[in-house]
Amino acid sequence: MGYIDNEKMVKELFNLYGHKVFAFILYLVGLDQDWAYDICADSFVEAIGMNLSPNESFLTKLISIAISKARITKIMPEFGGLDFLQVSEADKGALRIVLEAFCKLDFETKVILLLRDQMNLGYEKISNIMHKSEVDVKTKLVQARLLLRKEIENIFNSKTR
Amino acid sequence: MECSDIRNKLQVFLDDLLTEQEYKEFCEHIDSCQKCRDYVRSVGNLSNQLWKLGKVRVPDDIIPTILFRLREQKQRIERIRFGLDAVIIILLFIILAIFFMSDYYRKNQIFLKSKKESYNSMPQQDYSYTQDIVSKTDEWQESRSFEEEMHIAEEDADKEEIISDETKTTLPTFRPSDVVEKVYLRDIPFHWHLRYSQKREGRLDLLDMLIANNIIPIYQKYGIIVFNSSGRNIEGLVEKILLTCEKDCSLVNFTGTVFTPPDKERRVSIYFEYDKTNSLHWHIDPIISNNKSYLLEILEKISVDIDYKSDEMIVLSVPNSEIKKLKAKIQATGASILEYGHTEIKQEDALLTSSPITISIYFTK
């Protein structure tokens, strides 16, 4: 088992991937920051202590661990003031609708949307993480966007009536 | 344009396929309607919206938390390794202990089995010869069974064995332990004949030599010297004796195959033979115990005086007139006699023919 006894190395790794992974985990666990904090820290500890396979990157390993830990959590999201978002207030209005719709999706749909649009990962890495072919990933992604759009319309319609 | 129209035309709007009039109305509506404006923003560029979700505030203490948990994990791993090492060492020790104990037990069993087999494979003893041995020594009070002999031999492990060539031929070739050898334990002294061709004074020279070597004779009369000496000294004594008498003597060892350990004392008897002697020395062949006691009775009846007696030698005085009769009686028992020396009766001593003649008798083995 590999072990990195280097504080500087840990900081560099977190600076590279920590913010995105924390956000990724946050949306998977229904916006619960405490859960996101623990899962993020544990995922880093576990990923640092594991040996990587030849074609595996640290990020994909980290995300895989985070997904497995987040999968077991089932929390009802609460939408407060979205203070954790570092965006303008105007964007927060639009993002609130998106978040509400996003939280209604199933876990796998959330994962693929976040991996593509939030983490900006390529199809190859997504296929490695989700253990699916690239064709399946593309298909799932289109379906995921349609589902999200439908949820947004439902929310909009319910609010405009 | 109504809010429902906005929803229906949103995709056309995003594809830039609205007419100019429709585009103008679309924009005027979303400018005035907040809800439609938010809807257009959210749906209009979904990927962009999701990307914006990534801009979150991360707690400042998450890195120290990660480092702390890493250190904890390392300590936990080291504790597990130490425990595993200790368990492995203990298991190895137990395995080695079992291995060596089983090996020791196996070897011990093999040793005991071989001992048992060796005892079982010992050939039968020649009891007739054993009885003969018993009769010749005063130490054997009674004949014993083979089991009793083994028991005695095991108890007295310090007793040495003396084996002559004669006994070697009857001894079993397989001798696994002292048990077999103990049966043949007996005192067999040395008996030599020293033949002097000329000088009669050689006997005195020999006595001087023995005394000079701290050997005190037990008996020295009538041409016989008897003394005790250790096996180590006896070996060198032969050479010294020959050097003492030089060319005028020769030594015949009638017990040449007697084995004596270096530190064990044995009795040595030397009979002097001269051209002219006034004593007789008889060698009588091995006889069985009954005949020996019978012969001793004969000797005691005839003899006037027993001057020296040991288990293998008797020196006694016999009337001259009884010598022939005695010799005949001994031969009648079946024993053969070898005679050394002779008596010389002078004419002038004819009146003294009844005077006793010294006979030394050596019971050969």
XYZ file of C-alpha atoms in Angstrom:
526
model
C 0.000 0.000 0.000
C 1.415 3.312 -0.999
C 1.568 6.077 1.468
C 2.407 9.713 0.893
C 3.999 11.227 3.936
C 4.346 14.604 2.334
C 2.147 17.495 3.406
C 3.108 19.530 0.394
C 2.108 16.786 -1.982
C -1.290 16.500 -0.325
C -1.874 20.245 -0.635
C -0.946 20.225 -4.282
C -3.289 17.364 -5.011
C -6.138 19.103 -3.259
C -5.462 22.362 -5.034
C -5.663 20.537 -8.345
C -8.769 18.524 -7.758
C -10.201 19.348 -4.361
C -12.691 22.109 -5.256
C -14.276 20.276 -8.141
C -14.449 17.002 -6.259
C -16.001 18.714 -3.233
C -18.712 20.270 -5.438
C -19.210 16.978 -7.217
C -19.760 15.211 -3.907
C -21.927 18.056 -2.567
C -24.492 17.673 -5.363
C -24.474 13.903 -5.064
C -25.284 13.985 -1.350
C -28.185 16.466 -1.663
C -26.281 19.630 -0.792
C -25.344 18.383 2.750
C -22.026 20.134 3.403
C -21.086 18.015 6.420
C -21.489 14.808 4.483
C -19.649 16.292 1.542
C -16.790 17.313 3.869
C -16.330 13.837 5.347
C -16.692 11.972 2.105
C -14.284 14.337 0.354
C -11.641 13.965 3.083
C -12.025 10.183 3.286
C -11.893 9.884 -0.482
C -8.622 11.776 -0.604
C -7.121 9.672 2.196
C -8.140 6.462 0.530
C -7.026 7.513 -2.937
C -3.617 8.651 -1.657
C -3.056 5.351 0.153
C -3.923 3.157 -2.822
C -1.672 2.018 -5.615
C -2.761 3.175 -9.037
C -2.994 0.844 -12.004
C -0.869 1.756 -15.073
C -3.692 3.455 -17.020
C -5.378 5.018 -14.051
C -5.087 8.651 -13.012
C -5.366 9.940 -9.489
C -8.463 11.986 -10.388
C -10.394 9.065 -11.810
C -9.445 6.999 -8.773
C -10.537 9.773 -6.469
C -13.853 10.241 -8.236
C -14.536 6.498 -8.262
C -13.993 6.357 -4.508
C -16.168 9.425 -3.961
C -18.992 7.958 -6.024
C -18.918 4.702 -4.072
C -19.046 6.591 -0.767
C -21.732 9.024 -1.900
C -23.928 6.265 -3.272
C -24.738 4.961 0.179
C -25.932 8.317 1.492
C -29.587 9.136 1.056
C -30.368 12.636 2.134
C -33.273 14.881 1.255
C -31.838 18.087 -0.100
C -32.654 21.390 1.465
C -32.329 24.498 -0.604
C -31.441 27.389 1.595
C -29.827 30.542 0.450
C -27.295 28.695 -1.699
C -24.585 30.513 0.196
C -22.049 27.887 -0.746
C -22.344 28.963 -4.411
C -19.758 31.494 -5.415
C -21.862 33.070 -8.209
C -23.807 36.271 -8.683
C -27.270 36.636 -7.245
C -28.768 36.713 -10.740
C -27.220 33.387 -11.539
C -28.343 31.998 -8.233
C -31.979 32.545 -9.327
C -31.512 30.406 -12.443
C -29.323 27.910 -10.688
C -31.931 27.370 -8.034
C -34.365 26.038 -10.638
C -31.625 23.856 -12.087
C -30.688 22.554 -8.646
C -34.240 21.735 -7.788
C -34.638 19.836 -11.021
C -31.216 18.205 -10.647
C -31.962 16.865 -7.177
C -34.975 15.024 -8.531
C -32.891 12.944 -10.894
C -31.633 9.439 -10.027
C -28.038 8.892 -8.865
C -26.610 7.589 -12.129
C -28.092 10.503 -14.122
C -26.616 12.973 -11.654
C -23.204 11.344 -11.902
C -23.002 11.457 -15.642
C -24.232 15.052 -15.891
C -21.743 16.218 -13.244
C -18.851 14.280 -14.730
C -19.474 15.834 -18.159
C -20.709 19.337 -17.475
C -19.335 20.112 -13.994
C -16.015 18.197 -13.980
C -15.521 18.670 -17.767
C -14.204 15.140 -18.182
C -13.902 13.496 -21.563
C -15.963 10.534 -22.698
C -13.027 8.140 -22.202
C -12.526 9.045 -18.567
C -16.248 8.975 -17.914
C -16.443 5.513 -19.441
C -13.552 4.381 -17.177
C -15.204 5.766 -14.089
C -18.672 4.445 -14.833
C -17.400 1.211 -16.380
C -19.414 1.785 -19.549
C -18.473 2.155 -23.166
C -18.161 5.585 -24.710
C -21.263 4.982 -26.809
C -23.236 4.222 -23.700
C -21.847 7.307 -22.037
C -22.966 9.551 -24.912
C -26.387 7.979 -25.002
C -26.782 8.293 -21.247
C -25.689 11.894 -21.410
C -28.331 12.870 -23.985
C -30.978 11.116 -21.952
C -29.742 12.820 -18.808
C -30.019 16.272 -20.356
C -33.529 15.575 -21.616
C -34.559 14.404 -18.179
C -33.106 17.490 -16.547
C -34.788 19.764 -19.059
C -38.101 18.053 -18.454
C -37.712 18.478 -14.709
C -36.922 22.150 -15.154
C -40.057 22.649 -17.279
C -42.153 20.896 -14.691
C -40.800 23.183 -12.013
C -41.340 26.244 -14.175
C -44.853 25.213 -15.051
C -45.713 24.582 -11.438
C -44.491 28.015 -10.494
C -46.111 29.914 -13.315
C -49.577 28.508 -12.778
C -46.284 36.875 -26.449
C -47.414 34.877 -23.357
C -45.341 32.796 -20.904
C -46.578 29.594 -22.559
C -45.338 30.904 -25.876
C -41.935 31.495 -24.370
C -41.729 27.823 -23.334
C -42.825 26.607 -26.736
C -40.466 28.827 -28.676
C -37.433 28.514 -26.429
C -35.708 25.835 -28.468
C -36.363 27.711 -31.723
C -34.980 30.783 -30.012
C -31.872 28.939 -28.964
C -31.490 27.601 -32.539
C -31.859 31.173 -33.840
C -34.733 30.272 -36.086
C -37.276 32.840 -34.919
C -38.456 35.487 -37.362
C -37.476 38.995 -36.645
C -40.923 39.867 -35.340
C -41.024 36.730 -33.136
C -37.527 37.433 -31.849
C -38.511 40.994 -30.885
C -41.603 39.835 -29.047
C -39.677 37.016 -27.365
C -37.077 39.395 -25.992
C -39.651 41.977 -24.898
C -41.414 39.269 -22.850
C -38.411 37.881 -21.059
C -37.261 41.425 -20.274
C -40.521 42.041 -18.485
C -41.100 38.585 -17.013
C -38.649 37.455 -14.352
C -39.848 33.893 -14.302
C -39.548 33.499 -18.039
C -36.181 35.136 -17.892
C -34.954 32.614 -15.277
C -36.413 29.757 -17.236
C -34.677 30.827 -20.419
C -31.407 31.160 -18.529
C -31.670 27.761 -16.916
C -32.745 25.771 -19.917
C -31.185 27.861 -22.570
C -27.605 26.657 -21.766
C -27.870 23.695 -19.504
C -24.239 22.711 -19.658
C -23.212 26.215 -18.755
C -25.543 26.177 -15.836
C -24.214 22.919 -14.529
C -20.702 24.197 -14.890
C -21.518 27.154 -12.756
C -22.623 24.769 -10.042
C -18.979 23.845 -9.601
C -18.170 27.204 -8.141
C -18.666 26.336 -4.489
C -16.964 27.435 -1.341
C -14.691 24.700 0.151
C -14.097 24.582 3.938
C -10.621 25.829 4.853
C -9.831 23.022 7.328
C -10.341 20.154 4.913
C -6.633 19.833 4.081
C -5.523 19.510 7.731
C -8.304 16.983 8.179
C -6.966 14.943 5.282
C -3.418 15.047 6.709
C -4.612 14.027 10.155
C -6.551 11.089 8.765
C -3.534 10.032 6.714
C -1.367 9.938 9.836
C -4.011 7.939 11.671
C -4.137 5.442 8.849
C -0.370 5.020 8.875
C -0.327 4.349 12.613
C -3.137 1.841 12.237
C -1.262 0.026 9.498
C 1.910 -0.112 11.585
C 0.012 -1.530 14.549
C -1.500 -4.192 12.339
C 1.882 -5.062 10.870
C 3.463 -5.356 14.323
C 0.661 -7.582 15.471
C 0.956 -9.767 12.381
C 4.716 -10.022 12.795
C 4.317 -11.074 16.410
C 1.743 -13.699 15.457
C 3.975 -15.026 12.680
C 6.981 -15.248 14.998
C 4.967 -17.081 17.633
C 3.598 -19.500 15.049
C 7.080 -20.156 13.684
C 8.366 -20.812 17.177
C 5.536 -23.248 17.835
C 6.128 -25.033 14.535
C 9.870 -25.340 15.197
C 9.256 -26.597 18.714
C 6.824 -29.221 17.422
C 9.280 -30.235 14.720
C 12.236 -30.695 17.063
C 10.202 -32.453 19.711
C 8.770 -34.872 17.183
C 12.238 -35.470 15.723
C 13.686 -36.142 19.190
C 10.819 -38.483 19.988
C 11.237 -40.301 16.670
C 14.983 -40.776 17.188
C 14.458 -41.941 20.725
C 11.947 -44.524 19.516
C 14.375 -45.709 16.838
C 17.166 -46.056 19.406
C 14.997 -48.030 21.810
C 13.777 -50.239 18.994
C 17.315 -50.979 17.837
C 18.365 -51.841 21.379
C 15.449 -54.189 21.728
C 16.237 -55.833 18.409
C 19.880 -56.242 19.358
C 18.974 -57.956 22.605
C 16.571 -60.241 20.795
C 19.133 -61.168 18.169
C 21.910 -62.190 20.586
C 22.956 -65.775 19.935
C 22.738 -68.436 22.614
C 25.674 -68.686 24.993
C 27.977 -71.686 25.187
C 26.887 -72.654 28.645
C 29.271 -75.580 28.880
C 32.193 -73.251 28.534
C 30.554 -70.843 30.890
C 30.375 -73.582 33.476
C 34.009 -74.252 32.870
C 34.793 -70.626 33.546
C 32.794 -70.758 36.727
C 34.811 -73.679 38.010
C 38.103 -71.965 37.498
C 37.499 -68.849 39.526
C 36.680 -68.464 43.158
C 34.390 -65.584 42.426
C 31.774 -67.702 40.740
C 29.814 -69.207 43.580
C 27.145 -70.789 41.497
C 26.094 -71.046 37.906
C 23.636 -68.467 36.807
C 21.088 -68.257 34.094
C 21.635 -65.988 31.195
C 19.078 -63.511 32.474
C 20.760 -63.377 35.877
C 24.096 -62.806 34.252
C 22.674 -59.946 32.239
C 21.193 -58.395 35.335
C 24.450 -58.638 37.252
C 26.385 -57.269 34.326
C 24.102 -54.274 34.020
C 24.482 -53.489 37.691
C 28.249 -53.747 37.666
C 29.097 -51.694 34.633
C 32.624 -50.974 35.861
C 33.789 -54.555 35.717
C 36.190 -55.127 32.921
C 36.138 -58.018 30.586
C 39.125 -60.238 29.997
C 38.927 -62.235 26.892
C 41.463 -64.744 25.755
C 41.898 -66.156 22.324
C 40.201 -69.326 23.446
C 37.202 -67.433 24.653
C 37.126 -65.291 21.588
C 36.374 -68.260 19.452
C 33.302 -69.076 21.446
C 32.167 -65.583 22.077
C 29.265 -64.425 19.923
C 30.383 -62.278 17.046
C 27.625 -59.845 17.791
C 28.227 -58.013 21.057
C 25.782 -55.158 21.302
C 26.483 -54.162 24.868
C 28.383 -54.985 27.986
C 25.739 -57.525 28.911
C 27.294 -60.317 26.886
C 30.825 -59.493 27.911
C 30.020 -59.386 31.586
C 29.244 -63.097 31.517
C 32.886 -63.807 30.789
C 34.408 -61.673 33.490
C 37.118 -63.546 35.392
C 40.502 -63.021 36.846
C 43.109 -64.580 34.713
C 46.598 -63.853 35.892
C 49.632 -63.943 33.734
C 51.879 -66.977 33.850
C 55.306 -66.903 32.346
C 58.176 -69.340 32.188
C 61.574 -67.798 32.271
C 64.141 -70.214 30.982
C 67.687 -69.639 32.003
C 70.306 -71.480 30.154
C 73.168 -70.953 32.512
C 72.958 -68.670 35.420
C 71.030 -69.476 38.460
C 71.565 -65.960 39.775
C 69.251 -64.572 37.165
C 66.407 -64.986 39.555
C 68.023 -62.608 41.972
C 68.645 -60.117 39.231
C 65.017 -60.321 38.307
C 63.956 -59.754 41.862
C 66.160 -56.710 42.039
C 64.619 -55.415 38.854
C 61.108 -55.890 40.159
C 61.863 -54.150 43.425
C 63.493 -51.333 41.538
C 60.214 -50.950 39.661
C 58.217 -50.864 42.896
C 56.940 -54.383 42.456
C 56.920 -56.366 45.693
C 56.537 -60.097 45.152
C 53.732 -61.789 46.956
C 55.514 -65.104 46.837
C 58.923 -66.066 45.705
C 60.090 -69.543 46.517
C 60.820 -72.781 44.804
C 61.444 -71.121 41.476
C 58.189 -69.211 41.493
C 57.773 -65.476 41.745
C 54.255 -64.148 42.148
C 53.432 -60.462 42.175
C 50.704 -58.007 41.251
C 51.148 -55.304 38.684
C 49.048 -53.010 36.581
C 48.358 -53.823 33.005
C 50.369 -50.854 31.886
C 53.462 -52.028 33.776
C 53.096 -55.591 32.689
C 53.459 -54.604 29.080
C 56.824 -53.011 29.772
C 57.847 -55.725 32.176
C 58.468 -58.288 29.510
C 61.067 -56.116 27.893
C 62.720 -55.335 31.213
C 62.850 -58.966 32.152
C 64.523 -59.845 28.909
C 66.977 -57.012 29.294
C 67.745 -58.144 32.829
C 68.742 -61.623 31.828
C 70.035 -60.680 28.410
C 71.025 -63.577 26.251
C 70.811 -66.223 28.871
C 67.071 -66.467 29.067
C 63.935 -66.612 27.095
C 60.411 -65.828 28.169
C 57.468 -67.993 27.326
C 54.123 -66.473 27.988
C 51.554 -69.175 28.594
C 48.846 -66.515 28.898
C 49.812 -64.372 25.976
C 46.267 -63.570 24.942
C 45.136 -62.347 28.334
C 43.883 -58.847 28.069
C 44.501 -56.470 30.938
C 43.391 -52.852 30.958
C 46.237 -50.469 31.679
C 45.040 -49.435 35.120
C 43.864 -52.819 36.314
C 46.132 -54.961 38.432
C 46.779 -58.537 37.494
C 48.706 -61.261 39.164
C 51.837 -62.371 37.445
C 53.586 -65.621 38.183
C 56.953 -66.432 36.744
C 58.364 -69.926 36.889
C 62.102 -70.221 36.561
C 63.483 -73.089 34.579
C 67.102 -74.040 34.879
C 69.096 -76.827 33.479
C 69.044 -78.325 36.849
C 66.208 -77.774 39.180
C 65.005 -79.219 42.356
C 61.355 -78.477 41.865
C 58.657 -79.622 39.568
C 56.209 -77.465 37.746
C 53.096 -79.013 36.319
C 50.717 -77.501 33.847
C 47.368 -79.182 34.090
C 44.822 -78.762 31.332
C 41.467 -77.109 31.989
C 39.303 -79.231 34.182
C 35.701 -78.972 35.185
C 34.781 -77.833 38.628
C 34.071 -81.239 40.034
C 37.396 -82.579 39.022
C 39.185 -79.577 40.397
C 37.682 -79.995 43.810
C 38.402 -83.688 43.647
C 41.943 -82.969 42.673
C 42.336 -80.500 45.486
C 41.147 -83.119 47.898
C 43.745 -85.477 46.572
C 46.422 -82.902 46.873
C 45.427 -81.939 50.363
C 45.461 -85.545 51.496
C 48.844 -86.215 50.079
C 50.642 -82.980 50.619
C 52.355 -82.189 53.796
C 52.273 -78.472 53.322
C 50.593 -76.098 50.875
C 53.014 -73.303 50.608
C 51.028 -71.079 48.267
C 47.543 -71.246 46.861
C 45.677 -69.073 44.453
C 42.889 -69.635 41.992
C 45.200 -70.948 39.352
C 48.334 -72.023 41.151
C 49.250 -74.226 44.043
C 52.712 -74.682 45.455
C 52.988 -77.637 47.743
C 55.413 -80.145 49.056
C 54.840 -83.758 48.132
C 56.810 -86.748 49.408
C 59.064 -87.992 46.708
C 57.514 -91.402 46.924
C 54.059 -89.969 46.289
C 54.881 -88.023 43.212
C 54.257 -90.797 40.738
C 51.022 -91.785 42.481
C 49.806 -88.220 42.464
C 50.580 -87.802 38.828
C 48.672 -90.998 38.036
C 45.626 -89.842 39.958
C 45.599 -86.521 38.159
C 45.858 -88.189 34.823
C 43.069 -90.547 35.841
C 40.695 -87.595 35.985
C 41.259 -87.110 32.313
C 43.506 -84.107 32.673
C 46.811 -84.029 30.924
C 49.971 -82.859 32.595
C 52.890 -81.001 31.141
C 55.873 -81.308 33.378
C 58.671 -78.832 33.662
C 61.814 -79.260 35.707
C 62.949 -82.454 37.344
C 64.204 -83.641 40.614
C 67.758 -84.737 40.995
C 68.297 -87.278 43.660
C 71.878 -87.769 44.562
C 73.108 -91.002 45.701
C 74.105 -89.577 48.976
C 70.655 -88.281 49.452
C 69.039 -91.626 48.960
C 68.111 -91.685 52.593
C 66.258 -88.464 51.960
C 64.076 -89.852 49.277
C 61.127 -89.505 51.543
C 61.691 -85.804 51.912
C 59.068 -83.729 50.205
C 59.500 -82.366 46.748
C 58.043 -79.044 45.876
C 55.531 -79.158 43.112
C 54.036 -76.035 41.689
C 50.876 -76.717 39.787
C 49.482 -74.261 37.293
C 45.950 -74.796 36.113
C 46.033 -73.643 32.590
C 43.102 -72.068 30.886
